[in-house]
Amino acid sequence: MTERVVKRAFKYRFYPSDRQEQELSRTFGCVRLVYNRALEARTAAWFGEQRRVSYVQTSALLTGWKQDPELAFLGEVSSVPLQQSLRHLQAAFTNFWDKRAKYPRFKSRKRGGQSAEYTKSAFRWRDGRLTLAKMSEPLDIRWSRPLPEGAEPSTVTVSRDVAGRWHVSLLVEATVSDAAPTAGVVGIDAGITSLVALSTGEKVTNPRHERRDRKRLALAQRRLARKSKGSNNRAKARVKVARVHARIADRRRDHLHKLTTRLVRENQTIVIEDLAVRNMVGNHSLARAISDAAWSQMRSMLGYKCEWYGRDLVVIDRWYPSSKVCSACGALRDKMPLNVREWTCRCGAHHDRDVNAALNIRAAGLAVLACGDGVRPARAQALAGSGR
């Protein structure tokens, strides 16, 4: 059984004291200021002079900012989170240049959560107690699950989400082993009516977390809309809306973790479609349901869990017409409207739309494993079955 060392993040709730909350809030503000100033400098250099500014140059700018009397407060917080924010900005620009992401955006105090990252030189880990730089007391962490035995964090990220909850994420090195070998191969068809349909015939019900809390969310949003802009009551109402969103996101994430863990444990090979979720949410009739299903999040979980536990994840071509191909004879139908949930092929086979698609996805994945990605055997099989 193969063992490998991976980096894992363990996230916990914690409850800061008043002094710790003040220090962290000040650090968040300084991190946001440094990030935005560096982004402004890099943007001006690029659009004004067609010149790229490197991380080293922004680090030199930070040194100059600290010497400015109006920005002297930057020297009162730990320098490590400030340097880490410049590294994050460099990573954002690298992703933009490589066309993996959009142009970096300025950070806002109101939009999204706030965070600060500490490396080993900026925190003390002793006897399972974590003390950050500029603090005299360890954080009051709720250890909902233990860290791997003997593990010590290499990076600590402290964050406060828009619902006002404080979290600390510890990045550690952990040893994982391949899961027990199994002969299972499963095809997965993601859907809305059912969250996923499996090639085994099983259909996992879509919990529809957002729909279950829709009334509560609508009430909180109406109350927020009635509050005067800039008032304390509006700030409180905004937090209540954020708490409803956080509850939905937490329940969705928990359900996906349980589902993906079960699939990885029971199957040696998992086959999924390469869905273009960003394009699909352009359909305004289905955008809300697609976002609630969180297909991208499920695929991400399957990806790293398969890598950790020695499973194979096969992603087939997004243009493969899995729903329109008969899994029994390979015949390809010209059309398959979304309202058709069951259909009968000319060969006499009766199909459930989603299970049939999962069977075709499984067959296509096995063909990819046998022939290689470049062959696109799934598409070839569909065309052959239609007599073309």
PDB file of C-alpha atoms in Angstrom, residues 5-12 117 143-148 151-158 167-176 253 257 304-305 308-309:
ATOM      1  CA  VAL A   5       2.900  12.987   2.277  1.00  0.00           C
ATOM      2  CA  VAL A   6       0.354  15.662   1.388  1.00  0.00           C
ATOM      3  CA  LYS A   7      -0.416  19.116   2.665  1.00  0.00           C
ATOM      4  CA  ARG A   8      -3.771  19.329   4.376  1.00  0.00           C
ATOM      5  CA  ALA A   9      -5.595  22.283   5.870  1.00  0.00           C
ATOM      6  CA  PHE A  10      -7.559  21.789   9.091  1.00  0.00           C
ATOM      7  CA  LYS A  11     -10.070  24.542   9.801  1.00  0.00           C
ATOM      8  CA  TYR A  12     -11.456  25.341  13.254  1.00  0.00           C
ATOM      9  CA  GLU A 117      -1.776  34.555   6.694  1.00  0.00           C
ATOM     10  CA  TRP A 143     -10.723  21.474  18.384  1.00  0.00           C
ATOM     11  CA  SER A 144     -13.578  19.761  16.549  1.00  0.00           C
ATOM     12  CA  ARG A 145     -11.165  17.102  15.253  1.00  0.00           C
ATOM     13  CA  PRO A 146      -7.560  16.297  16.137  1.00  0.00           C
ATOM     14  CA  LEU A 147      -4.585  17.165  13.999  1.00  0.00           C
ATOM     15  CA  PRO A 148      -2.532  14.227  12.645  1.00  0.00           C
ATOM     16  CA  ALA A 151       1.911  17.349  12.914  1.00  0.00           C
ATOM     17  CA  GLU A 152       2.979  20.968  13.279  1.00  0.00           C
ATOM     18  CA  PRO A 153       1.467  23.772  11.192  1.00  0.00           C
ATOM     19  CA  SER A 154       3.674  25.420   8.593  1.00  0.00           C
ATOM     20  CA  THR A 155       1.162  28.167   7.777  1.00  0.00           C
ATOM     21  CA  VAL A 156      -1.720  29.611   9.778  1.00  0.00           C
ATOM     22  CA  THR A 157      -4.556  31.594   8.170  1.00  0.00           C
ATOM     23  CA  VAL A 158      -6.897  33.551  10.411  1.00  0.00           C
ATOM     24  CA  HIS A 167     -11.824  30.638  11.830  1.00  0.00           C
ATOM     25  CA  VAL A 168      -8.232  29.506  11.888  1.00  0.00           C
ATOM     26  CA  SER A 169      -6.855  27.191   9.195  1.00  0.00           C
ATOM     27  CA  LEU A 170      -3.716  25.167   9.969  1.00  0.00           C
ATOM     28  CA  LEU A 171      -1.702  23.836   7.019  1.00  0.00           C
ATOM     29  CA  VAL A 172       0.169  20.665   8.020  1.00  0.00           C
ATOM     30  CA  GLU A 173       1.941  17.785   6.328  1.00  0.00           C
ATOM     31  CA  ALA A 174       0.053  14.512   6.746  1.00  0.00           C
ATOM     32  CA  THR A 175       0.719  10.974   5.595  1.00  0.00           C
ATOM     33  CA  VAL A 176      -2.109   9.329   3.658  1.00  0.00           C
ATOM     34  CA  ARG A 253     -20.327  21.477   1.849  1.00  0.00           C
ATOM     35  CA  HIS A 257     -17.958  15.824   1.594  1.00  0.00           C
ATOM     36  CA  TYR A 304      -8.035  15.834  -4.467  1.00  0.00           C
ATOM     37  CA  LYS A 305      -9.571  12.859  -2.664  1.00  0.00           C
ATOM     38  CA  TRP A 308      -4.834  11.322  -1.914  1.00  0.00           C
ATOM     39  CA  TYR A 309      -6.219   7.802  -1.796  1.00  0.00           C
TER      40      TYR A 309
END
